[in-house]
mmCIF file of C-alpha atoms in Angstrom:
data_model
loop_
_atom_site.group_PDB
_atom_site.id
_atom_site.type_symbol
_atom_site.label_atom_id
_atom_site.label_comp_id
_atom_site.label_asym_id
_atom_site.label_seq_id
_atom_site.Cartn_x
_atom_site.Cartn_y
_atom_site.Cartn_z
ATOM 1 C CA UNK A 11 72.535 130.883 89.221
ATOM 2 C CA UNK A 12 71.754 127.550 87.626
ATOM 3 C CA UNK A 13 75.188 127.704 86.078
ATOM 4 C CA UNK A 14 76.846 128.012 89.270
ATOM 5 C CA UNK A 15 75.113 125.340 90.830
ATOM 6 C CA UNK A 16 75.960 122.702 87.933
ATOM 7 C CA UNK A 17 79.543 124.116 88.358
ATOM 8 C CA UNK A 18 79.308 123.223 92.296
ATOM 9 C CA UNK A 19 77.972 120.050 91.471
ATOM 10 C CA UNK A 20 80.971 119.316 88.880
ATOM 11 C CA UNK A 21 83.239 120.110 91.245
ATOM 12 C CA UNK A 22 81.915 117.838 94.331
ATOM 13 C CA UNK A 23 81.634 115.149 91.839
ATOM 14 C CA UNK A 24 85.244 115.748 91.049
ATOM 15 C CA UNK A 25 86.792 115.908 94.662
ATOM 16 C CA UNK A 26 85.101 112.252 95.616
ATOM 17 C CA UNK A 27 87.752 109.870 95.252
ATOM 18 C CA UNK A 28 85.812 106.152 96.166
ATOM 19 C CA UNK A 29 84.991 104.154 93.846
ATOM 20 C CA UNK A 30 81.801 103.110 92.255
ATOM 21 C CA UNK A 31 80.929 99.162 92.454
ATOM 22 C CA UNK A 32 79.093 97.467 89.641
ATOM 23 C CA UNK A 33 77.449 94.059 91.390
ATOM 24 C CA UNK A 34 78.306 90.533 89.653
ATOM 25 C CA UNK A 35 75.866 89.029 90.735
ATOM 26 C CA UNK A 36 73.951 87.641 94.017
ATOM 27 C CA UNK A 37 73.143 84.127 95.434
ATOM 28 C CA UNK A 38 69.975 83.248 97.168
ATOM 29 C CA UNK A 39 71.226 82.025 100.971
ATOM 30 C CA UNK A 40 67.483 81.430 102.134
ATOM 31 C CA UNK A 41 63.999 81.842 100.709
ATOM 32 C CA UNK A 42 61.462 83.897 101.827
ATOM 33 C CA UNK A 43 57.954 83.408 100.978
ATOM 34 C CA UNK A 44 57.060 87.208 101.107
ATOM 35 C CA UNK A 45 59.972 89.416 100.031
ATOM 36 C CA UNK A 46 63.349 88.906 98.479
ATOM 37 C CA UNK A 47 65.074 86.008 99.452
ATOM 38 C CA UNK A 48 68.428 86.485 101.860
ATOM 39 C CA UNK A 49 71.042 86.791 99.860
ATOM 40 C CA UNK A 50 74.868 86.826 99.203
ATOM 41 C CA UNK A 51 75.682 89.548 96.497
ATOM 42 C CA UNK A 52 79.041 90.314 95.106
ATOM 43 C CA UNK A 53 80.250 93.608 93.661
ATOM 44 C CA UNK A 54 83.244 94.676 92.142
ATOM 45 C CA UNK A 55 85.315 97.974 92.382
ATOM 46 C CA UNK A 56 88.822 99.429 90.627
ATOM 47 C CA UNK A 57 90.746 101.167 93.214
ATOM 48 C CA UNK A 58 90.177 104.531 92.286
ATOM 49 C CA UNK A 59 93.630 105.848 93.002
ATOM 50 C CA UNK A 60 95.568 103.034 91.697
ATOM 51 C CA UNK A 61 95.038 102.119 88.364
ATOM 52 C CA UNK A 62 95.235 98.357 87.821
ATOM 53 C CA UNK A 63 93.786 96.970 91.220
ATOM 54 C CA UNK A 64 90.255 95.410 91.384
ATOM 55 C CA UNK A 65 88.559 94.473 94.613
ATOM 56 C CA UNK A 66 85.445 91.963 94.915
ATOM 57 C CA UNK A 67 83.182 92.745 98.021
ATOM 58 C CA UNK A 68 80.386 90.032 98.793
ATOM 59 C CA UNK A 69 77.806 90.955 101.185
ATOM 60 C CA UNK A 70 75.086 89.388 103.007
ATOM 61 C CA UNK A 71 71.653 91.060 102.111
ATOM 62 C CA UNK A 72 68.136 90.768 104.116
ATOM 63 C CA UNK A 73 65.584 89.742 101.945
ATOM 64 C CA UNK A 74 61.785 89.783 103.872
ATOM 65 C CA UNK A 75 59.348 92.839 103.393
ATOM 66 C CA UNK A 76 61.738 94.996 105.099
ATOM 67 C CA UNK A 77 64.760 93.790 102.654
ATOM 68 C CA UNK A 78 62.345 94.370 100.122
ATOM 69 C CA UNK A 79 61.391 97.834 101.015
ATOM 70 C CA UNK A 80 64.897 98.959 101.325
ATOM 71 C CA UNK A 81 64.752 99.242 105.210
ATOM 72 C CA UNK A 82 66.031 96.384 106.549
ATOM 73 C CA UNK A 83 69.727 96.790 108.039
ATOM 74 C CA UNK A 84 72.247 94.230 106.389
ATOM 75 C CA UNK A 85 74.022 91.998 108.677
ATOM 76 C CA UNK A 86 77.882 93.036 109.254
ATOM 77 C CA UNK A 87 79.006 89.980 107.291
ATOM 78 C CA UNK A 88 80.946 90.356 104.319
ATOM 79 C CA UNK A 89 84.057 89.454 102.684
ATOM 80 C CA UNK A 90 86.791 91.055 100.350
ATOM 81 C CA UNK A 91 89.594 89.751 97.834
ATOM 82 C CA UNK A 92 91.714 92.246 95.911
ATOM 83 C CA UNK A 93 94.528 91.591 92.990
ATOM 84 C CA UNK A 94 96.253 92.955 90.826
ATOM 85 C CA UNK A 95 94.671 92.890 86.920
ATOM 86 C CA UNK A 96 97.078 94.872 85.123
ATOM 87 C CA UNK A 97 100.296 97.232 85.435
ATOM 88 C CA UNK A 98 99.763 99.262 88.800
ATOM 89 C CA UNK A 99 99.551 102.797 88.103
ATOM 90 C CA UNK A 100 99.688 105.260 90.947
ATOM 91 C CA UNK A 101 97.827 108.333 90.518
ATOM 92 C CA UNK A 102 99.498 110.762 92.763
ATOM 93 C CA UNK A 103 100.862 110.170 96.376
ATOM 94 C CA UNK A 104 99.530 107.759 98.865
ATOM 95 C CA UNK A 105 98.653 108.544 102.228
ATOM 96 C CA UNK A 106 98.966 106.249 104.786
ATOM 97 C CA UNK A 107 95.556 105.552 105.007
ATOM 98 C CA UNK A 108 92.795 106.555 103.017
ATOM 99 C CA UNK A 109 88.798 105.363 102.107
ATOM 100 C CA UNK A 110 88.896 103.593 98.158
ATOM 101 C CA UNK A 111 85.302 102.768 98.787
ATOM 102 C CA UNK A 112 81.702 102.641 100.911
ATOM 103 C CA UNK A 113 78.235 102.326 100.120
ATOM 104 C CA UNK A 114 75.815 102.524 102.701
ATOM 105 C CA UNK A 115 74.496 99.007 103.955
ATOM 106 C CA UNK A 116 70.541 100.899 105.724
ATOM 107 C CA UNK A 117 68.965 103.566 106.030
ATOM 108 C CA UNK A 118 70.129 103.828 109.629
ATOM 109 C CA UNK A 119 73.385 105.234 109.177
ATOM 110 C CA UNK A 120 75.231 102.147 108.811
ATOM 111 C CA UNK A 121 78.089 101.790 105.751
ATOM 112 C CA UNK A 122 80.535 99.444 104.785
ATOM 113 C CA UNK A 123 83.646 101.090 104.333
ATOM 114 C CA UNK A 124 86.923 99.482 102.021
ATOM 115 C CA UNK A 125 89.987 101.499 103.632
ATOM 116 C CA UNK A 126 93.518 101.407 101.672
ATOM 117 C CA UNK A 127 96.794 101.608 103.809
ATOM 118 C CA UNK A 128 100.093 101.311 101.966
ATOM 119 C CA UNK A 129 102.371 99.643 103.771
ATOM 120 C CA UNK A 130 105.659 101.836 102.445
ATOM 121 C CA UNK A 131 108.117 99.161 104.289
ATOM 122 C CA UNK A 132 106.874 96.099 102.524
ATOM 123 C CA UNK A 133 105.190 97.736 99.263
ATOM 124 C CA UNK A 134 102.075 96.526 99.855
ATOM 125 C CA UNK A 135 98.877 97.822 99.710
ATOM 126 C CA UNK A 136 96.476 96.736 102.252
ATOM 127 C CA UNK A 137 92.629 97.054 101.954
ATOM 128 C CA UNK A 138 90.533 96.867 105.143
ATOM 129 C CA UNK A 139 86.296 96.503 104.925
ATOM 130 C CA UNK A 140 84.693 97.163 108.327
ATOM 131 C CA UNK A 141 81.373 97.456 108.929
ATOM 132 C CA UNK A 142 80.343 101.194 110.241
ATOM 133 C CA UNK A 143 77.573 103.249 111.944
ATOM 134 C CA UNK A 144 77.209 106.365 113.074
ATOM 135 C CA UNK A 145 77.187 105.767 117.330
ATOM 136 C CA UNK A 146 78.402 102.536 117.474
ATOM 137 C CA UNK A 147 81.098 100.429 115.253
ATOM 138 C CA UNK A 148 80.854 96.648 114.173
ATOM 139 C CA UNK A 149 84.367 94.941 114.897
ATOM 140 C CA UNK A 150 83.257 92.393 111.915
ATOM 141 C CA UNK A 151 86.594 92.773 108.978
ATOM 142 C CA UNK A 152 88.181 91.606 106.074
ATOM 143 C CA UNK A 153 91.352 92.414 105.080
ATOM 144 C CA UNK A 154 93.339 91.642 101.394
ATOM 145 C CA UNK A 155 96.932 92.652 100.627
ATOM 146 C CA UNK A 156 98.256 93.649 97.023
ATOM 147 C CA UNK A 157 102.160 93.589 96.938
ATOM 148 C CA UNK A 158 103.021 96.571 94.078
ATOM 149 C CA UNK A 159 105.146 93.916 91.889
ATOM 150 C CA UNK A 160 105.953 94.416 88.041
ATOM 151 C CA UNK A 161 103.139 93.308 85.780
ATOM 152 C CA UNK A 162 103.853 90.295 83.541
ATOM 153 C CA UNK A 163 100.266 90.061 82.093
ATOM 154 C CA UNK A 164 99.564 87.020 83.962
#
């Protein structure tokens, strides 16, 4: 039984495409006297899919008691950049549109979401971050474009 279950858990593990972010670093936007300070942190991800694309996400933080507790919800401001740091590798076909990354931004249901469209006409991928939750959407975006060009190591 506990085989099978490890074997499950493999497998999910497996199937989930998005990427994991590892954060650069954050700065301090406004300073609380109890809590964390607001904040601006930035985190980095490699397109899962397509080897040799990076994306940096910054995100505005709550700091207070609540940021500090981990239930405060994040305001839907944030901001993306994605490039091209080495030969671009395509592992398998792309849809049209697909999810490369989200984290959740409170325990409320609410996520920011980085969504990859490849723009087959120009050869361009596109990455979208919009700010989700579960009844109602945030129209707050950021968008960055990554032509598919020959690598010159530059």
């Amino acid at each position: 039984m506990k085989q099978t279950l490890a074997t499950c858990a493999l497998l999910l593990i497996s199937l989930t495409h998005e990427a994991q972010s590892e954060e650069i670093s954050c700065i301090t936007t406004a300073w609380k006297l109890i809590g964390a300070n607001h904040k601006v942190c930035v985190q980095a991800f490699d397109d899962p899919k397509v080897q040799g694309v990076t994306c940096h996400i910054s995100q505005a933080r709550t700091g207070g008691i609540s940021g500090t507790l981990g239930v405060a919800e994040d305001p839907s401001q944030f901001s993306i950049a994605c490039r091209q740091v080495g030969p671009i590798i395509i592992n398998g076909k792309l849809p049209e549109q697909e999810t490369a990354f989200s984290e959740d931004t409170s325990i409320l249901f609410k996520e920011t979401r980085v969504t990859r469209l490849f723009d087959a006409k120009r050869n361009t991928l596109v990455y979208v971050a919009i700010s989700r939750k579960l009844i109602e959407g945030a129209p707050a975006n950021s968008i960055s474009t990554v032509p598919i060009l020959p690598w010159t190591g530059h």
